[in-house]
mmCIF file of C-alpha atoms in Angstrom:
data_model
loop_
_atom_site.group_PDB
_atom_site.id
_atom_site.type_symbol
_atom_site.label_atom_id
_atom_site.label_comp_id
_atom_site.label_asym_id
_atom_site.label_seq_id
_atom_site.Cartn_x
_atom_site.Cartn_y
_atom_site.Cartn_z
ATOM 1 C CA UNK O 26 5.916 2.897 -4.869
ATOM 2 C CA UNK O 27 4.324 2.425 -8.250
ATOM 3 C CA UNK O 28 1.068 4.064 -8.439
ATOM 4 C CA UNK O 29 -2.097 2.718 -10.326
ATOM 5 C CA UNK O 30 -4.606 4.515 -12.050
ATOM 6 C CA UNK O 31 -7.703 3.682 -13.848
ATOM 7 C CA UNK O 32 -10.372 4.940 -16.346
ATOM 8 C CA UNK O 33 -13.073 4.951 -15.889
ATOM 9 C CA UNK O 34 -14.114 4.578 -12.090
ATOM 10 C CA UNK O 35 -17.600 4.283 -13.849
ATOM 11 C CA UNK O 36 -18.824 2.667 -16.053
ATOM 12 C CA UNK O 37 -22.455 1.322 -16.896
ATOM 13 C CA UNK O 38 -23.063 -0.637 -19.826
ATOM 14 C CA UNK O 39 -25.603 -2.527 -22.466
ATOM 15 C CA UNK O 40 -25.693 -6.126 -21.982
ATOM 16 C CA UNK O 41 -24.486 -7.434 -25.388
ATOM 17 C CA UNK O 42 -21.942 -4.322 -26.124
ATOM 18 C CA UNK O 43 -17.900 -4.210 -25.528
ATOM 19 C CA UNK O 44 -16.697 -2.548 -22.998
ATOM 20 C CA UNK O 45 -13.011 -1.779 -22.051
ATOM 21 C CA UNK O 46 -11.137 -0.232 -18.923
ATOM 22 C CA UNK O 47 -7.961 1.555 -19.055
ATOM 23 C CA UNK O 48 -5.185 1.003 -15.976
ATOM 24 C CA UNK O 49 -1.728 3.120 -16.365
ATOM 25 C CA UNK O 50 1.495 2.304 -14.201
ATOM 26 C CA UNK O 51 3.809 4.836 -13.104
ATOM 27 C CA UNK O 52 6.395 2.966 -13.514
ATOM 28 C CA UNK O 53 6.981 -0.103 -16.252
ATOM 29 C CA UNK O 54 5.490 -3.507 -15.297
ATOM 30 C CA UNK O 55 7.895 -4.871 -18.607
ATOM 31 C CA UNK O 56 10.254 -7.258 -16.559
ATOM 32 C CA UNK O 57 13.602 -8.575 -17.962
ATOM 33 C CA UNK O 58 11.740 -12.175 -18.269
ATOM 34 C CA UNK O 59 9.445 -10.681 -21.410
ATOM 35 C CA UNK O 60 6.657 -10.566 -18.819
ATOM 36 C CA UNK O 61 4.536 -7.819 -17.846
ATOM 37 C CA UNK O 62 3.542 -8.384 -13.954
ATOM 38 C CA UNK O 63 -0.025 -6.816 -14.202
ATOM 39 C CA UNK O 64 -3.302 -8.719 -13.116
ATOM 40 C CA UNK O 65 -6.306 -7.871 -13.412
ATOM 41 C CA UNK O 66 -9.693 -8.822 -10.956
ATOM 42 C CA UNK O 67 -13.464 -8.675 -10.639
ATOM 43 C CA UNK O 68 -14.977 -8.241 -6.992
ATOM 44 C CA UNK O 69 -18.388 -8.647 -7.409
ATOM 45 C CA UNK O 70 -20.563 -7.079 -4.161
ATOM 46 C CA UNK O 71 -19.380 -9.295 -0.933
ATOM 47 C CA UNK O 72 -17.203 -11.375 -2.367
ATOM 48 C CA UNK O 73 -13.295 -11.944 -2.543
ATOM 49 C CA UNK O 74 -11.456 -10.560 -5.523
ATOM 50 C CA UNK O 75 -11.490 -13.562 -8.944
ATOM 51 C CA UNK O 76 -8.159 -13.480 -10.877
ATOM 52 C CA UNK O 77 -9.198 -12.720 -14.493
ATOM 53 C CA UNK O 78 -5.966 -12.396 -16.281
ATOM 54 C CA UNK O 79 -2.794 -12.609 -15.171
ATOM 55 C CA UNK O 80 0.899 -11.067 -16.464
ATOM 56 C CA UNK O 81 -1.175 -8.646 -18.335
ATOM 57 C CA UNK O 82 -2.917 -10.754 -20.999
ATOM 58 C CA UNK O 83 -3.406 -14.329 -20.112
ATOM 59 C CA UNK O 84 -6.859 -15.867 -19.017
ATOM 60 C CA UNK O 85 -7.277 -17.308 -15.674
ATOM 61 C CA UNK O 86 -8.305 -20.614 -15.411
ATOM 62 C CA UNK O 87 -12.467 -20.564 -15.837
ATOM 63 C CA UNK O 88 -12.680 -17.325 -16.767
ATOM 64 C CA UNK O 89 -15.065 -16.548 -20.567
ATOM 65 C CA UNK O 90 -12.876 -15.836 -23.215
ATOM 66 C CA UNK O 91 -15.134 -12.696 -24.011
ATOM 67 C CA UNK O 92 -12.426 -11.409 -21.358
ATOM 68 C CA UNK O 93 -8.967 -10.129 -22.663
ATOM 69 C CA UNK O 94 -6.537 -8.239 -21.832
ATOM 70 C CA UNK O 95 -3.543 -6.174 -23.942
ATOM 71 C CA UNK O 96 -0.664 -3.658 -23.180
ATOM 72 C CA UNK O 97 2.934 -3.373 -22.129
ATOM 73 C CA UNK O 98 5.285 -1.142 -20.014
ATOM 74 C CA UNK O 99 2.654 1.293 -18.277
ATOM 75 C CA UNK O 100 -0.018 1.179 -20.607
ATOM 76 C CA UNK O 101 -2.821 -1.617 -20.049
ATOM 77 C CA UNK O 102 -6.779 -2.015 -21.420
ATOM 78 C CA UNK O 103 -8.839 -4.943 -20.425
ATOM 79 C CA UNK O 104 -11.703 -5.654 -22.586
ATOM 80 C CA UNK O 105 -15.347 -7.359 -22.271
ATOM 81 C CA UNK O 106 -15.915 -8.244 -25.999
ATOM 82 C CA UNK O 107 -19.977 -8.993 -25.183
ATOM 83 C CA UNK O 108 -20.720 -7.620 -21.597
ATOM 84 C CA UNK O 109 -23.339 -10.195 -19.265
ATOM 85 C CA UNK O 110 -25.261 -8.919 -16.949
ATOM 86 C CA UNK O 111 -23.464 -11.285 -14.101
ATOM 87 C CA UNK O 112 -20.185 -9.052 -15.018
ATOM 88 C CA UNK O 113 -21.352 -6.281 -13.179
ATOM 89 C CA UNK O 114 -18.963 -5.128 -9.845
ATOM 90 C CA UNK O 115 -16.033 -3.714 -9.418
ATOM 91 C CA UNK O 116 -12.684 -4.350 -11.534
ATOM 92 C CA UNK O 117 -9.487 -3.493 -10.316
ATOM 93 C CA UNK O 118 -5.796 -4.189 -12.023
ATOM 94 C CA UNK O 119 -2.912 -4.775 -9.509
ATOM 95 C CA UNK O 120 0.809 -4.628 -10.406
ATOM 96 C CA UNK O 121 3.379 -7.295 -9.022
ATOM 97 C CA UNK O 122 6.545 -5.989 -10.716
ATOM 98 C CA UNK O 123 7.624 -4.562 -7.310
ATOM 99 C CA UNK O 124 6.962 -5.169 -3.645
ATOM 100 C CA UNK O 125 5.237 -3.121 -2.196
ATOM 101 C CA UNK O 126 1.932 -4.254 -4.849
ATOM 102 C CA UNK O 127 -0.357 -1.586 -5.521
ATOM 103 C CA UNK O 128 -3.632 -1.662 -6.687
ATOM 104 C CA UNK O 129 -5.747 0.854 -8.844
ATOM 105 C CA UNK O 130 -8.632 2.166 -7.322
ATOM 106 C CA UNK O 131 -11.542 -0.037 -9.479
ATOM 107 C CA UNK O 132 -13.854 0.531 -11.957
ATOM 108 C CA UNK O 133 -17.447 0.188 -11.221
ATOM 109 C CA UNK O 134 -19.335 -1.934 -13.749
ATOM 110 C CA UNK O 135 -23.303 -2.242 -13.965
ATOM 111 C CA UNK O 136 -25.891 -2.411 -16.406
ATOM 112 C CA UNK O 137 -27.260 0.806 -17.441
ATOM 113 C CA UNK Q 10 -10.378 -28.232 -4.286
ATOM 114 C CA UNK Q 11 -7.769 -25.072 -2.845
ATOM 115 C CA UNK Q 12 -8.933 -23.427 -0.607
ATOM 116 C CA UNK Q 13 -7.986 -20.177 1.935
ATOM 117 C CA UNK Q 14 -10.652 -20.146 5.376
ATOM 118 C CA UNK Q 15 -9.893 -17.654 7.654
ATOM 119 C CA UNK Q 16 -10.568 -16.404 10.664
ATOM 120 C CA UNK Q 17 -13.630 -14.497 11.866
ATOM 121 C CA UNK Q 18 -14.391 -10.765 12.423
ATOM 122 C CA UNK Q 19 -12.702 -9.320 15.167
ATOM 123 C CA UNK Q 20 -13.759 -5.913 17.652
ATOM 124 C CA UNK Q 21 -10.827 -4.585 19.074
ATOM 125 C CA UNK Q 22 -9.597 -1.212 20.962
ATOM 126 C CA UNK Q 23 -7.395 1.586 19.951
ATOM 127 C CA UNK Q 24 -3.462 0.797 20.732
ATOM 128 C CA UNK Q 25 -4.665 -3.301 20.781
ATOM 129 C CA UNK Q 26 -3.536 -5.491 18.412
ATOM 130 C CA UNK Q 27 -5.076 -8.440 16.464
ATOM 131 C CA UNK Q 28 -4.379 -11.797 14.870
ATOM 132 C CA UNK Q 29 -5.916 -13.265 11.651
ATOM 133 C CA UNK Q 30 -5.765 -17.047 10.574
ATOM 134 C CA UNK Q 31 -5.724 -18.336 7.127
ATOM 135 C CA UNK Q 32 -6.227 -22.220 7.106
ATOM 136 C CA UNK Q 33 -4.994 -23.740 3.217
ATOM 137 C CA UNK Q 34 -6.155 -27.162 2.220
ATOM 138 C CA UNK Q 35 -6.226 -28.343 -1.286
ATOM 139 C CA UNK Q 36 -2.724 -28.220 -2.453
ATOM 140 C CA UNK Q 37 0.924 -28.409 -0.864
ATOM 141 C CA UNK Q 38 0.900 -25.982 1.958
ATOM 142 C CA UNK Q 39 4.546 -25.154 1.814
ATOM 143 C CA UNK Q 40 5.385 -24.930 -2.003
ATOM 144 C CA UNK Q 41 3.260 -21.438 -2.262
ATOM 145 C CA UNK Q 42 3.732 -17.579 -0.582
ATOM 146 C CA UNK Q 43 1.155 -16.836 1.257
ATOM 147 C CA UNK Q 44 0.178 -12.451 0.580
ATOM 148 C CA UNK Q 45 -1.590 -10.766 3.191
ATOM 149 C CA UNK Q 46 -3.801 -7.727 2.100
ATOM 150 C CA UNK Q 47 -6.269 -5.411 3.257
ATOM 151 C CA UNK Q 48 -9.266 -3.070 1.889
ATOM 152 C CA UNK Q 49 -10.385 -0.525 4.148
ATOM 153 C CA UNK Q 50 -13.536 1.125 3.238
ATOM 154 C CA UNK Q 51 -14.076 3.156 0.239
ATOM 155 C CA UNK Q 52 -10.362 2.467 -0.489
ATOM 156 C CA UNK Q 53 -8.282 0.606 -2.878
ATOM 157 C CA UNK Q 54 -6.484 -2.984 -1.522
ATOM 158 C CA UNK Q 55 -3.040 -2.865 0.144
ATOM 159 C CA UNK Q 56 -0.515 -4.997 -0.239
ATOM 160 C CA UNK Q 57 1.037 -5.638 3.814
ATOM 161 C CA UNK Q 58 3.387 -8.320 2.697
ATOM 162 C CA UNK Q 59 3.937 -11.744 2.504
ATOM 163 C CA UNK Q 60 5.498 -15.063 4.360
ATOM 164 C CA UNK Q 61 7.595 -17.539 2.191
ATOM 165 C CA UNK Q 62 5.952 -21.010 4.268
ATOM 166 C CA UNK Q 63 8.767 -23.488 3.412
ATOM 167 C CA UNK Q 64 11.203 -21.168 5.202
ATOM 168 C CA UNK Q 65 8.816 -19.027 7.294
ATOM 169 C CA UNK Q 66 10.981 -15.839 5.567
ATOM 170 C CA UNK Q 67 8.921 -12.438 5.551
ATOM 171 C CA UNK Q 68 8.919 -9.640 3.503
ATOM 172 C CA UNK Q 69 6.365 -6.625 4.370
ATOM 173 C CA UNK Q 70 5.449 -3.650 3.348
ATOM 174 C CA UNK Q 71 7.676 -0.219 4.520
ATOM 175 C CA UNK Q 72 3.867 1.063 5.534
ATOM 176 C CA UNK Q 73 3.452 -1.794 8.424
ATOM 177 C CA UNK Q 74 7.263 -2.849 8.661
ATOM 178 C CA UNK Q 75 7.456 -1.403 12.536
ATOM 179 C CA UNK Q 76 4.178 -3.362 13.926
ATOM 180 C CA UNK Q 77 3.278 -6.593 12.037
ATOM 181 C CA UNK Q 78 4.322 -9.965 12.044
ATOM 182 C CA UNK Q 79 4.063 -13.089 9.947
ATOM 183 C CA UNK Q 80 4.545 -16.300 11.126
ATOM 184 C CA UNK Q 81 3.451 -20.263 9.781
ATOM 185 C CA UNK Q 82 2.794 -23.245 11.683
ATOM 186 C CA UNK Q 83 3.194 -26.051 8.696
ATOM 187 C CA UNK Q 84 1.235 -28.556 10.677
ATOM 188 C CA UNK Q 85 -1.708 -27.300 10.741
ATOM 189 C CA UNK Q 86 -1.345 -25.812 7.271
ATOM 190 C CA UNK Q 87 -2.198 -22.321 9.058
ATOM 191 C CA UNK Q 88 -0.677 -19.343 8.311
ATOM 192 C CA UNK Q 89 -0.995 -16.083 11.072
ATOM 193 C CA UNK Q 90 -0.836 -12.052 10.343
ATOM 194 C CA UNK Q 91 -0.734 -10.497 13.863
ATOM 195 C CA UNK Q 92 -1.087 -6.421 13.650
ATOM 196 C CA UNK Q 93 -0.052 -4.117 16.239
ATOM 197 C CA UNK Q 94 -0.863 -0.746 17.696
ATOM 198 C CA UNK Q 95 -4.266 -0.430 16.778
ATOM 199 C CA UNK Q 96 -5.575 2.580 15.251
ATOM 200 C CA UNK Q 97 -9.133 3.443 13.997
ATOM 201 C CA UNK Q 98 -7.903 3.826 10.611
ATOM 202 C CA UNK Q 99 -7.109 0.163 10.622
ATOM 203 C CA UNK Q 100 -10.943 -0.859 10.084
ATOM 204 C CA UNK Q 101 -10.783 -2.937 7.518
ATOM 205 C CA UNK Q 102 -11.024 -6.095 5.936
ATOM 206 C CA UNK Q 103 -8.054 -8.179 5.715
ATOM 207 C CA UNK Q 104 -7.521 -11.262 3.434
ATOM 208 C CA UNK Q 105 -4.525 -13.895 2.680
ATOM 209 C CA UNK Q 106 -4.169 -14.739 -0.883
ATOM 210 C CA UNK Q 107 -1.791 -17.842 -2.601
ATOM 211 C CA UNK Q 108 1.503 -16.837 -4.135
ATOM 212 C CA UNK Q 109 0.089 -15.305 -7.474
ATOM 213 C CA UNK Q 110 -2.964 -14.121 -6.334
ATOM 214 C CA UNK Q 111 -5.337 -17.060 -7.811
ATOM 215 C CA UNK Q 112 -6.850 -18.054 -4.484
ATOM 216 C CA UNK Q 113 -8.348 -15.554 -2.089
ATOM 217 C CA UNK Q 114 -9.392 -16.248 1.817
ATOM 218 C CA UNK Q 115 -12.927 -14.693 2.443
ATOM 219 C CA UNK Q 116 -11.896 -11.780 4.617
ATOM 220 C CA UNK Q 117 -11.675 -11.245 7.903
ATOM 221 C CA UNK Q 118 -13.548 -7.934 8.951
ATOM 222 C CA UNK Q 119 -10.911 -6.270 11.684
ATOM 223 C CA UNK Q 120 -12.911 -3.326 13.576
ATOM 224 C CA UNK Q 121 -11.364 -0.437 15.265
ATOM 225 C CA UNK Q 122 -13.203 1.089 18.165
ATOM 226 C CA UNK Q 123 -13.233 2.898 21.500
#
């Protein structure tokens, strides 16, 4: 199975200021179509996991643009240009290169 | 608007098993996968598998393989996850999601207990 890790678990931050998270892949998420099949989510506290970008760097529909995200093969950042304080919860990225799809653990987001 | 409702929380005893619904409206029922996954607590999601609704084809995961089943009934635009052989490290909360992961049921809180 392809395992998913991510840095930081933690992570508080200044309303206003970037902030970025880091997910690796133990295996590459590159398919042969160009695409790299890595998503990445927000759960915020009793809700269902939002889709915020999808094949590793493309927006979901209705999400800010202050969201982006960048990398190929195993290596994969997302990034929160301006950080709002209704981005806080937990961020996870998920990999669908493979069945079985794996998940990283998540990244805790609040406001310091 | 689309749309995954699904069934409520269920109690249920070592060695049972248990059946979640996930009711789609908003969009063609049978051109989408339907993903079933689960997030026990404190842990990260798992992926259990998934049901191809047009032709009710399965594929799951090599962790549940030996004790769950996916099955469709298109006219009521309901899809079903039944899980077997209960254990307490089932606890969890289990949710469908659409094809690429855009649309997300609620959850369905599954408790294991003597």
């Amino acid at each position: 199975d392809v395992v998913m890790t991510q840095s930081p678990l933690s992570l508080p931050v200044t309303p206003g200021e970037p902030a970025s998270i880091s997910c690796r892949s133990s295996q590459s998420l590159l398919h042969s179509d160009g695409n790299n099949y890595l998503h990445w989510y927000l759960q915020k506290p009793g809700q269902s996991p939002q889709l915020l970008i999808y094949l590793g760097s493309a927006r979901a529909s209705g999400v800010p643009d202050r969201f982006s995200g960048s990398g190929s093969g195993t290596d994969f950042t997302l990034t929160i240009s301006r950080v709002e304080a209704e981005d806080v919860g937990v961020y996870f990225c998920m990999q669908a290169q493979q069945t079985p799809f794996t998940f990283g653990p998540g990244t805790k987001v609040d406001i310091k | 608007q689309v749309q995954l409702l699904q069934s409520g929380a269920e109690v249920k005893k070592p060695g049972a098993s248990v059946t979640v619904s996930c009711k789609a409206s908003g969009y063609p029922f049978t051109s989408y996968t339907i993903h079933w996954l689960r997030q026990a607590p404190g842990q990260r999601f798992e992926w259990m598998g998934w049901i191809t609704v047009a032709s009710g084809e399965v594929e799951f995961s090599h962790q549940f393989h030996d004790r769950i089943t996916m099955t469709r009934d298109t006219s009521t635009a309901t899809v079903y996850m039944e899980l077997f052989s209960l254990g307490f490290d089932d606890t969890a909360l289990y949710y469908c999601a659409r094809e690429t992961f855009d649309y997300w049921g609620q959850g369905s809180l599954v408790t294991v207990s003597s």
